[in-house]
């Protein structure tokens, strides 16, 4: 056994199962749904729990607001000598619990039953966050001499506009990182690819009129309908051109919002109509070309209705990512999977975008997404994570960090 394997063994022995379970439970019990207009409805309490843990470990901790009351927590463990910087990334915000009456457990109770931790965020992604913090704790407690630096990026607003990770990148924290592990629920399988996303609003403007005299105005609704049809045609064209990605499936162009008129007054033809599109892309697609396609589709749809104007606005652009299989962080994570899980890792793809999108796209950092929890369970009622999976994730993160900082395998 060589030095690195010995270090990994010491670190794995130092993983404190009771600690990671307790921390995951406390994080679930700390609500962090962003509720605009409610001063208590932010990530700040969950961020404070993380910051307190990290300070107690003696790490250098920085707290920076991505938006008022929506902090990022950044904490560094510094190795014994200069070396690579590896980021462990997670988000504190969780989606709404929805109607609590539909849950069979209290959404923020952190109930543990039959080896599962239940609650909003258990899988997405307080289990992963606890695993990442406990992994750094194990490395510290093991007292192993490793070069380099581990940086915990614990950010806000992943479920929204990803202001947390964008602020983290803008403030320079990703600079020089050799890789990042995104601790999202992926059944502890390494994901090297993830879909891209474009969110666009098509607005159609006509002229208001009485429903009895529609010709005296311009109705934007048929233009919006034509745009929906053109979106479907674009989806078919993209699928024909790019086919199925083996891990991500086909690209999609989905109308998610359609607004026009007012149910209170069915005899009024309103001047405005809006269609929102959620476009999901796979490696090989060009977002710039898609933007042009959407602009042309909006213009052509408006032209079908004389006097109607159409405009398209892209409100969010998240590129797809595809990390090379020989990146140091990939080799480190996959070696850690073999070591902890005792089998060859099975690569998967991330169907949505994550904070990793911006670490890759804006800062050029190679990313691997891996963490505890079923891929399908987030955002549902009775969300849970298996505690064995949380502990395994902690071991994978800890071992991967050792391999990565040591420059192996
Ligand atoms: Zn998540």
CSV table of C-alpha atoms and ligand atoms in Angstrom, one decimal:
chain,number,residue,atom,x,y,z
A,1,UNK,CA,0.0,0.0,0.0
A,2,UNK,CA,1.5,3.4,-1.0
A,3,UNK,CA,1.3,6.7,0.9
A,4,UNK,CA,-1.8,7.9,-0.8
A,5,UNK,CA,-3.8,4.7,-0.2
A,6,UNK,CA,-2.6,4.8,3.4
A,7,UNK,CA,-3.9,8.4,3.7
A,8,UNK,CA,-7.2,7.4,2.2
A,9,UNK,CA,-7.5,4.6,4.7
A,10,UNK,CA,-6.8,6.9,7.6
A,11,UNK,CA,-9.3,9.4,6.4
A,12,UNK,CA,-12.0,6.8,5.7
A,13,UNK,CA,-11.5,5.5,9.3
A,14,UNK,CA,-12.0,9.1,10.6
A,15,UNK,CA,-15.4,9.5,9.0
A,16,UNK,CA,-17.8,10.0,11.9
A,17,UNK,CA,-21.1,8.3,11.0
A,18,UNK,CA,-23.0,9.8,14.0
A,19,UNK,CA,-21.8,13.3,13.1
A,20,UNK,CA,-22.8,13.2,9.4
A,21,UNK,CA,-26.3,11.8,10.3
A,22,UNK,CA,-26.8,14.4,13.0
A,23,UNK,CA,-25.7,17.2,10.8
A,24,UNK,CA,-27.9,16.1,7.9
A,25,UNK,CA,-30.9,15.9,10.3
A,26,UNK,CA,-30.2,19.4,11.8
A,27,UNK,CA,-29.9,20.9,8.3
A,28,UNK,CA,-33.3,19.4,7.3
A,29,UNK,CA,-34.8,20.8,10.5
A,30,UNK,CA,-33.6,24.2,9.5
A,31,UNK,CA,-36.1,25.4,6.8
A,32,UNK,CA,-34.4,27.3,3.9
A,33,UNK,CA,-37.2,27.8,1.4
A,34,UNK,CA,-36.8,31.1,-0.3
A,35,UNK,CA,-40.1,32.9,0.2
A,36,UNK,CA,-40.0,36.4,-1.4
A,37,UNK,CA,-41.5,39.0,0.9
A,38,UNK,CA,-40.9,36.9,4.1
A,39,UNK,CA,-37.8,38.1,5.9
A,40,UNK,CA,-37.5,34.7,7.5
A,41,UNK,CA,-37.9,32.9,4.2
A,42,UNK,CA,-34.2,32.7,3.2
A,43,UNK,CA,-31.2,30.4,3.4
A,44,UNK,CA,-29.6,32.4,6.2
A,45,UNK,CA,-30.5,30.0,9.1
A,46,UNK,CA,-29.2,26.9,7.2
A,47,UNK,CA,-26.1,28.9,6.1
A,48,UNK,CA,-25.5,29.8,9.8
A,49,UNK,CA,-25.6,26.2,10.8
A,50,UNK,CA,-23.0,25.3,8.2
A,51,UNK,CA,-20.8,28.3,9.0
A,52,UNK,CA,-20.9,27.4,12.8
A,53,UNK,CA,-19.8,23.8,12.0
A,54,UNK,CA,-17.0,25.0,9.8
A,55,UNK,CA,-15.7,27.5,12.3
A,56,UNK,CA,-15.8,24.8,15.0
A,57,UNK,CA,-13.5,22.8,12.7
A,58,UNK,CA,-11.0,25.7,12.7
A,59,UNK,CA,-11.5,26.4,9.0
A,60,UNK,CA,-11.2,29.9,7.4
A,61,UNK,CA,-14.8,30.8,6.9
A,62,UNK,CA,-16.2,33.7,4.8
A,63,UNK,CA,-19.9,34.6,4.5
A,64,UNK,CA,-20.9,36.7,1.6
A,65,UNK,CA,-24.4,37.7,0.5
A,66,UNK,CA,-25.4,36.7,-3.0
A,67,UNK,CA,-28.5,38.8,-2.4
A,68,UNK,CA,-29.8,40.6,0.8
A,69,UNK,CA,-30.2,37.9,3.5
A,70,UNK,CA,-29.1,35.1,1.1
A,71,UNK,CA,-25.6,34.2,2.1
A,72,UNK,CA,-22.9,32.0,0.6
A,73,UNK,CA,-20.6,30.3,3.0
A,74,UNK,CA,-17.0,29.7,1.8
A,75,UNK,CA,-14.6,27.7,3.9
A,76,UNK,CA,-11.1,26.5,3.2
A,77,UNK,CA,-9.1,23.6,4.6
A,78,UNK,CA,-5.5,24.3,3.8
A,79,UNK,CA,-3.1,21.4,3.3
A,80,UNK,CA,0.5,21.1,4.5
A,81,UNK,CA,2.0,22.5,1.3
A,82,UNK,CA,0.9,24.4,-1.9
A,83,UNK,CA,-1.0,22.3,-4.3
A,84,UNK,CA,-4.2,21.9,-6.2
A,85,UNK,CA,-7.5,23.6,-5.2
A,86,UNK,CA,-10.5,21.3,-5.1
A,87,UNK,CA,-14.0,22.6,-4.6
A,88,UNK,CA,-16.8,20.7,-2.8
A,89,UNK,CA,-20.1,22.5,-3.8
A,90,UNK,CA,-23.6,22.4,-2.4
A,91,UNK,CA,-26.6,24.7,-2.0
A,92,UNK,CA,-28.5,25.5,1.1
A,93,UNK,CA,-31.9,26.5,-0.4
A,94,UNK,CA,-34.7,23.9,-0.9
A,95,UNK,CA,-37.9,24.1,-2.9
A,96,UNK,CA,-41.2,24.7,-1.2
A,97,UNK,CA,-42.8,21.8,0.7
A,98,UNK,CA,-46.1,22.6,-1.1
A,99,UNK,CA,-49.2,21.5,0.8
A,100,UNK,CA,-47.9,20.0,4.1
A,101,UNK,CA,-51.1,18.1,4.4
A,102,UNK,CA,-50.0,15.9,1.5
A,103,UNK,CA,-46.9,14.8,3.4
A,104,UNK,CA,-47.0,11.7,5.7
A,105,UNK,CA,-44.2,13.2,7.8
A,106,UNK,CA,-43.6,16.8,8.9
A,107,UNK,CA,-41.7,18.4,6.0
A,108,UNK,CA,-39.1,20.0,8.3
A,109,UNK,CA,-39.2,17.4,11.1
A,110,UNK,CA,-36.0,15.6,10.1
A,111,UNK,CA,-37.7,12.3,11.0
A,112,UNK,CA,-35.4,9.2,10.8
A,113,UNK,CA,-37.2,5.9,10.1
A,114,UNK,CA,-35.9,2.6,8.7
A,115,UNK,CA,-32.5,4.1,7.9
A,116,UNK,CA,-34.0,7.0,6.0
A,117,UNK,CA,-34.0,10.7,6.8
A,118,UNK,CA,-37.2,12.4,5.7
A,119,UNK,CA,-38.0,16.0,4.9
A,120,UNK,CA,-37.8,18.8,2.3
A,121,UNK,CA,-34.2,19.0,1.2
A,122,UNK,CA,-33.1,15.6,2.7
A,123,UNK,CA,-31.9,14.5,-0.8
A,124,UNK,CA,-31.7,17.9,-2.5
A,125,UNK,CA,-29.4,18.5,-1.0
A,126,UNK,CA,-28.8,18.7,2.7
A,127,UNK,CA,-27.7,15.1,2.8
A,128,UNK,CA,-25.0,16.0,0.3
A,129,UNK,CA,-24.1,19.1,2.2
A,130,UNK,CA,-23.7,17.2,5.4
A,131,UNK,CA,-21.6,14.6,3.6
A,132,UNK,CA,-19.3,17.3,2.2
A,133,UNK,CA,-18.8,19.0,5.5
A,134,UNK,CA,-18.2,15.7,7.3
A,135,UNK,CA,-15.7,14.7,4.6
A,136,UNK,CA,-13.6,17.8,5.3
A,137,UNK,CA,-13.9,17.1,9.0
A,138,UNK,CA,-12.6,13.6,8.5
A,139,UNK,CA,-9.6,14.8,6.6
A,140,UNK,CA,-8.9,17.3,9.3
A,141,UNK,CA,-9.3,14.8,12.1
A,142,UNK,CA,-7.2,12.2,10.3
A,143,UNK,CA,-4.3,14.6,10.4
A,144,UNK,CA,-3.0,13.4,7.1
A,145,UNK,CA,-0.4,15.5,5.3
A,146,UNK,CA,-1.8,16.5,1.9
A,147,UNK,CA,-0.8,19.4,-0.3
A,148,UNK,CA,-3.3,21.8,-1.7
A,149,UNK,CA,-6.6,23.2,-0.5
A,150,UNK,CA,-10.2,22.1,-0.1
A,151,UNK,CA,-12.8,24.7,-0.5
A,152,UNK,CA,-16.4,24.2,0.5
A,153,UNK,CA,-18.7,26.3,-1.6
A,154,UNK,CA,-22.1,26.4,0.2
A,155,UNK,CA,-24.3,28.7,-1.8
A,156,UNK,CA,-27.8,30.1,-1.9
A,157,UNK,CA,-30.4,30.3,-4.7
A,158,UNK,CA,-29.6,27.2,-6.7
A,159,UNK,CA,-33.3,26.5,-7.2
A,160,UNK,CA,-33.9,30.0,-8.5
A,161,UNK,CA,-31.5,32.0,-10.7
A,162,UNK,CA,-28.4,30.5,-9.2
A,163,UNK,CA,-27.3,33.9,-7.8
A,164,UNK,CA,-25.2,32.1,-5.2
A,165,UNK,CA,-22.8,30.3,-7.5
A,166,UNK,CA,-22.8,33.2,-9.9
A,167,UNK,CA,-21.6,35.5,-7.0
A,168,UNK,CA,-19.1,32.9,-5.9
A,169,UNK,CA,-17.6,32.8,-9.4
A,170,UNK,CA,-17.7,36.6,-9.9
A,171,UNK,CA,-15.9,37.1,-6.6
A,172,UNK,CA,-13.0,34.9,-7.8
A,173,UNK,CA,-13.5,31.9,-5.5
A,174,UNK,CA,-13.4,29.4,-8.4
A,175,UNK,CA,-10.2,30.8,-9.9
A,176,UNK,CA,-7.5,28.2,-10.3
A,177,UNK,CA,-9.5,25.2,-9.1
A,178,UNK,CA,-8.4,21.9,-10.6
A,179,UNK,CA,-12.0,20.6,-10.2
A,180,UNK,CA,-15.3,20.7,-8.4
A,181,UNK,CA,-17.5,18.0,-7.0
A,182,UNK,CA,-21.2,19.1,-7.1
A,183,UNK,CA,-22.8,17.1,-4.3
A,184,UNK,CA,-26.3,16.8,-5.8
A,185,UNK,CA,-28.5,13.7,-5.5
A,186,UNK,CA,-27.3,11.3,-8.2
A,187,UNK,CA,-27.4,7.9,-6.4
A,188,UNK,CA,-23.7,8.3,-5.7
A,189,UNK,CA,-23.0,7.8,-9.4
A,190,UNK,CA,-20.5,10.2,-11.1
A,191,UNK,CA,-22.1,12.4,-13.8
A,192,UNK,CA,-19.8,14.0,-16.3
A,193,UNK,CA,-22.5,15.5,-18.6
A,194,UNK,CA,-25.5,17.7,-17.9
A,195,UNK,CA,-28.1,19.3,-20.1
A,196,UNK,CA,-28.1,23.0,-20.9
A,197,UNK,CA,-31.1,25.2,-20.5
A,198,UNK,CA,-32.5,28.4,-22.2
A,199,UNK,CA,-35.4,30.2,-20.7
A,200,UNK,CA,-37.1,32.5,-23.1
A,201,UNK,CA,-40.2,34.8,-23.2
A,202,UNK,CA,-42.0,35.5,-26.4
A,203,UNK,CA,-44.3,38.5,-26.2
A,204,UNK,CA,-46.9,39.3,-28.8
A,205,UNK,CA,-48.5,42.8,-28.9
A,206,UNK,CA,-51.7,43.6,-30.8
A,207,UNK,CA,-54.4,46.2,-30.1
A,208,UNK,CA,-57.2,45.9,-27.6
A,209,UNK,CA,-60.8,45.6,-28.9
A,210,UNK,CA,-64.4,44.6,-28.0
A,211,UNK,CA,-65.0,41.0,-28.6
A,212,UNK,CA,-68.0,41.9,-30.7
A,213,UNK,CA,-65.9,43.9,-33.0
A,214,UNK,CA,-62.6,42.0,-33.2
A,215,UNK,CA,-61.6,43.4,-36.6
A,216,UNK,CA,-61.2,46.8,-34.9
A,217,UNK,CA,-58.3,45.5,-33.0
A,218,UNK,CA,-55.4,43.0,-33.4
A,219,UNK,CA,-55.6,39.8,-31.4
A,220,UNK,CA,-52.2,38.6,-30.3
A,221,UNK,CA,-53.4,35.1,-29.2
A,222,UNK,CA,-53.3,33.5,-32.6
A,223,UNK,CA,-49.7,34.7,-32.9
A,224,UNK,CA,-48.9,33.1,-29.5
A,225,UNK,CA,-50.5,29.9,-30.7
A,226,UNK,CA,-48.5,30.0,-33.9
A,227,UNK,CA,-45.4,30.4,-31.9
A,228,UNK,CA,-46.2,27.3,-29.8
A,229,UNK,CA,-46.6,25.4,-33.0
A,230,UNK,CA,-43.2,26.6,-34.3
A,231,UNK,CA,-41.6,25.7,-31.0
A,232,UNK,CA,-42.8,22.1,-31.5
A,233,UNK,CA,-41.4,22.1,-35.0
A,234,UNK,CA,-38.0,23.3,-33.6
A,235,UNK,CA,-38.0,20.6,-31.1
A,236,UNK,CA,-38.6,18.0,-33.8
A,237,UNK,CA,-35.8,19.5,-35.9
A,238,UNK,CA,-33.3,19.5,-33.0
A,239,UNK,CA,-34.2,15.9,-32.2
A,240,UNK,CA,-33.7,14.9,-35.8
A,241,UNK,CA,-30.3,16.8,-36.1
A,242,UNK,CA,-28.8,15.8,-32.7
A,243,UNK,CA,-30.5,12.5,-31.9
A,244,UNK,CA,-30.5,11.0,-28.5
A,245,UNK,CA,-27.6,11.5,-26.1
A,246,UNK,CA,-26.8,8.1,-24.5
A,247,UNK,CA,-27.0,9.6,-21.0
A,248,UNK,CA,-29.2,12.7,-21.5
A,249,UNK,CA,-31.8,11.7,-24.1
A,250,UNK,CA,-33.2,14.1,-26.7
A,251,UNK,CA,-33.3,17.9,-26.6
A,252,UNK,CA,-36.6,19.6,-25.8
A,253,UNK,CA,-38.4,22.9,-26.4
A,254,UNK,CA,-41.3,23.1,-23.9
A,255,UNK,CA,-43.9,25.9,-23.6
A,256,UNK,CA,-44.3,26.2,-19.8
A,257,UNK,CA,-46.4,29.4,-19.5
A,258,UNK,CA,-49.0,30.8,-21.7
A,259,UNK,CA,-50.7,34.0,-20.6
A,260,UNK,CA,-53.3,36.3,-22.3
A,261,UNK,CA,-56.5,37.9,-21.6
A,262,UNK,CA,-58.6,38.0,-18.4
A,263,UNK,CA,-61.2,35.4,-17.4
A,264,UNK,CA,-63.2,38.2,-15.7
A,265,UNK,CA,-64.0,39.8,-19.0
A,266,UNK,CA,-64.5,37.3,-21.8
A,267,UNK,CA,-65.8,40.0,-24.2
A,268,UNK,CA,-62.5,41.9,-24.2
A,269,UNK,CA,-59.7,41.1,-26.6
A,270,UNK,CA,-56.5,42.1,-24.9
A,271,UNK,CA,-53.5,43.5,-26.5
A,272,UNK,CA,-50.8,41.3,-25.0
A,273,UNK,CA,-50.0,37.6,-25.0
A,274,UNK,CA,-46.9,35.8,-23.6
A,275,UNK,CA,-45.4,32.4,-24.1
A,276,UNK,CA,-42.5,31.2,-21.9
A,277,UNK,CA,-40.3,28.4,-23.2
A,278,UNK,CA,-38.0,26.0,-21.3
A,279,UNK,CA,-35.5,24.8,-23.8
A,280,UNK,CA,-33.2,21.9,-22.7
A,281,UNK,CA,-30.1,21.1,-24.7
A,282,UNK,CA,-27.6,18.3,-25.1
A,283,UNK,CA,-23.9,18.4,-26.0
A,284,UNK,CA,-23.3,19.5,-29.5
A,285,UNK,CA,-26.1,22.1,-29.7
A,286,UNK,CA,-25.2,25.8,-30.1
A,287,UNK,CA,-27.1,28.1,-27.8
A,288,UNK,CA,-26.4,31.1,-30.1
A,289,UNK,CA,-28.1,29.4,-33.0
A,290,UNK,CA,-31.1,28.4,-30.9
A,291,UNK,CA,-31.6,32.0,-29.8
A,292,UNK,CA,-31.7,33.0,-33.4
A,293,UNK,CA,-34.2,30.2,-34.2
A,294,UNK,CA,-36.4,31.4,-31.4
A,295,UNK,CA,-36.2,35.0,-32.5
A,296,UNK,CA,-37.1,34.0,-36.0
A,297,UNK,CA,-40.0,31.9,-34.8
A,298,UNK,CA,-41.4,34.7,-32.7
A,299,UNK,CA,-41.1,37.1,-35.7
A,300,UNK,CA,-42.7,34.7,-38.1
A,301,UNK,CA,-45.5,33.9,-35.7
A,302,UNK,CA,-46.3,37.6,-35.3
A,303,UNK,CA,-46.3,38.0,-39.1
A,304,UNK,CA,-49.1,35.5,-39.4
A,305,UNK,CA,-51.3,38.1,-37.7
A,306,UNK,CA,-51.3,41.4,-39.6
A,307,UNK,CA,-50.6,44.3,-37.2
A,308,UNK,CA,-49.2,42.1,-34.5
A,309,UNK,CA,-45.6,42.5,-33.2
A,310,UNK,CA,-43.5,39.8,-31.7
A,311,UNK,CA,-40.4,40.0,-29.6
A,312,UNK,CA,-38.3,37.3,-27.9
A,313,UNK,CA,-36.2,37.7,-24.8
A,314,UNK,CA,-33.8,35.1,-23.3
A,315,UNK,CA,-33.9,35.5,-19.6
A,316,UNK,CA,-31.5,32.7,-18.7
A,317,UNK,CA,-28.8,30.9,-20.6
A,318,UNK,CA,-27.2,27.8,-19.0
A,319,UNK,CA,-24.9,25.9,-21.3
A,320,UNK,CA,-24.7,22.1,-21.3
A,321,UNK,CA,-21.5,20.7,-19.8
A,322,UNK,CA,-19.4,17.8,-20.8
A,323,UNK,CA,-16.3,17.1,-18.5
A,324,UNK,CA,-13.5,15.2,-20.1
A,325,UNK,CA,-13.1,11.7,-18.6
A,326,UNK,CA,-9.4,12.2,-18.0
A,327,UNK,CA,-9.8,15.4,-15.9
A,328,UNK,CA,-8.1,15.0,-12.5
A,329,UNK,CA,-11.3,15.5,-10.6
A,330,UNK,CA,-13.0,12.7,-12.6
A,331,UNK,CA,-10.2,10.3,-12.0
A,332,UNK,CA,-10.1,11.1,-8.3
A,333,UNK,CA,-13.9,10.7,-7.9
A,334,UNK,CA,-14.0,7.4,-9.9
A,335,UNK,CA,-11.1,6.0,-7.9
A,336,UNK,CA,-12.9,7.0,-4.7
A,337,UNK,CA,-16.1,5.2,-6.0
A,338,UNK,CA,-14.1,2.0,-6.7
A,339,UNK,CA,-12.5,2.2,-3.2
A,340,UNK,CA,-15.7,3.0,-1.3
A,341,UNK,CA,-18.4,1.1,-3.3
A,342,UNK,CA,-16.1,-1.8,-4.3
A,343,UNK,CA,-17.2,-1.7,-7.9
A,344,UNK,CA,-16.6,0.1,-11.2
A,345,UNK,CA,-18.5,3.4,-11.1
A,346,UNK,CA,-21.5,3.7,-13.5
A,347,UNK,CA,-21.5,7.1,-15.2
A,348,UNK,CA,-24.8,8.9,-15.5
A,349,UNK,CA,-26.0,12.3,-16.9
A,350,UNK,CA,-27.7,15.2,-15.0
A,351,UNK,CA,-31.1,15.9,-16.6
A,352,UNK,CA,-31.2,19.5,-15.2
A,353,UNK,CA,-28.7,22.2,-14.8
A,354,UNK,CA,-26.9,22.7,-11.5
A,355,UNK,CA,-24.6,25.2,-9.9
A,356,UNK,CA,-21.8,23.2,-11.6
A,357,UNK,CA,-23.1,24.7,-14.9
A,358,UNK,CA,-21.6,28.1,-14.0
A,359,UNK,CA,-18.4,26.7,-12.4
A,360,UNK,CA,-17.8,25.1,-15.8
A,361,UNK,CA,-19.1,27.7,-18.1
A,362,UNK,CA,-18.0,30.9,-16.4
A,363,UNK,CA,-14.8,29.7,-14.6
A,364,UNK,CA,-13.8,26.7,-16.8
A,365,UNK,CA,-13.6,24.4,-13.8
A,366,UNK,CA,-14.0,20.7,-14.6
A,367,UNK,CA,-17.0,19.3,-12.7
A,368,UNK,CA,-18.3,16.0,-11.5
A,369,UNK,CA,-21.8,15.8,-10.1
A,370,UNK,CA,-22.3,13.0,-7.5
A,371,UNK,CA,-24.1,12.8,-4.2
A,372,UNK,CA,-26.6,10.8,-2.1
A,373,UNK,CA,-30.2,10.4,-2.9
A,374,UNK,CA,-32.5,9.1,-5.7
A,375,UNK,CA,-32.4,11.2,-8.8
A,376,UNK,CA,-36.2,11.2,-8.9
A,377,UNK,CA,-37.0,12.0,-5.3
A,378,UNK,CA,-36.2,15.8,-5.1
A,379,UNK,CA,-39.1,18.3,-5.1
A,380,UNK,CA,-41.7,15.5,-4.3
A,381,UNK,CA,-43.7,15.1,-1.1
A,382,UNK,CA,-42.1,12.7,1.5
A,383,UNK,CA,-38.6,13.5,0.2
A,384,UNK,CA,-36.0,11.3,1.8
A,385,UNK,CA,-32.4,10.2,1.7
A,386,UNK,CA,-31.0,6.8,2.8
A,387,UNK,CA,-28.5,7.5,5.6
A,388,UNK,CA,-26.2,4.7,4.3
A,389,UNK,CA,-26.0,6.7,1.0
A,390,UNK,CA,-25.2,9.9,2.9
A,391,UNK,CA,-22.3,8.1,4.7
A,392,UNK,CA,-21.1,6.5,1.5
A,393,UNK,CA,-21.1,9.9,-0.2
A,394,UNK,CA,-19.1,11.3,2.7
A,395,UNK,CA,-16.5,8.6,2.2
A,396,UNK,CA,-16.4,9.1,-1.6
A,397,UNK,CA,-15.9,12.9,-1.1
A,398,UNK,CA,-13.2,12.4,1.5
A,399,UNK,CA,-11.3,9.8,-0.6
A,400,UNK,CA,-11.7,11.8,-3.8
A,401,UNK,CA,-10.3,14.8,-2.1
A,402,UNK,CA,-7.3,12.8,-1.0
A,403,UNK,CA,-6.7,11.4,-4.5
A,404,UNK,CA,-7.2,14.8,-6.1
A,405,UNK,CA,-4.9,16.8,-3.8
A,406,UNK,CA,-2.3,14.1,-3.9
A,407,UNK,CA,-2.4,14.3,-7.7
A,408,UNK,CA,-3.5,10.6,-8.0
A,409,UNK,CA,-4.6,8.3,-9.5
B,1,LIG,ZN1,-30.1,20.6,-5.8
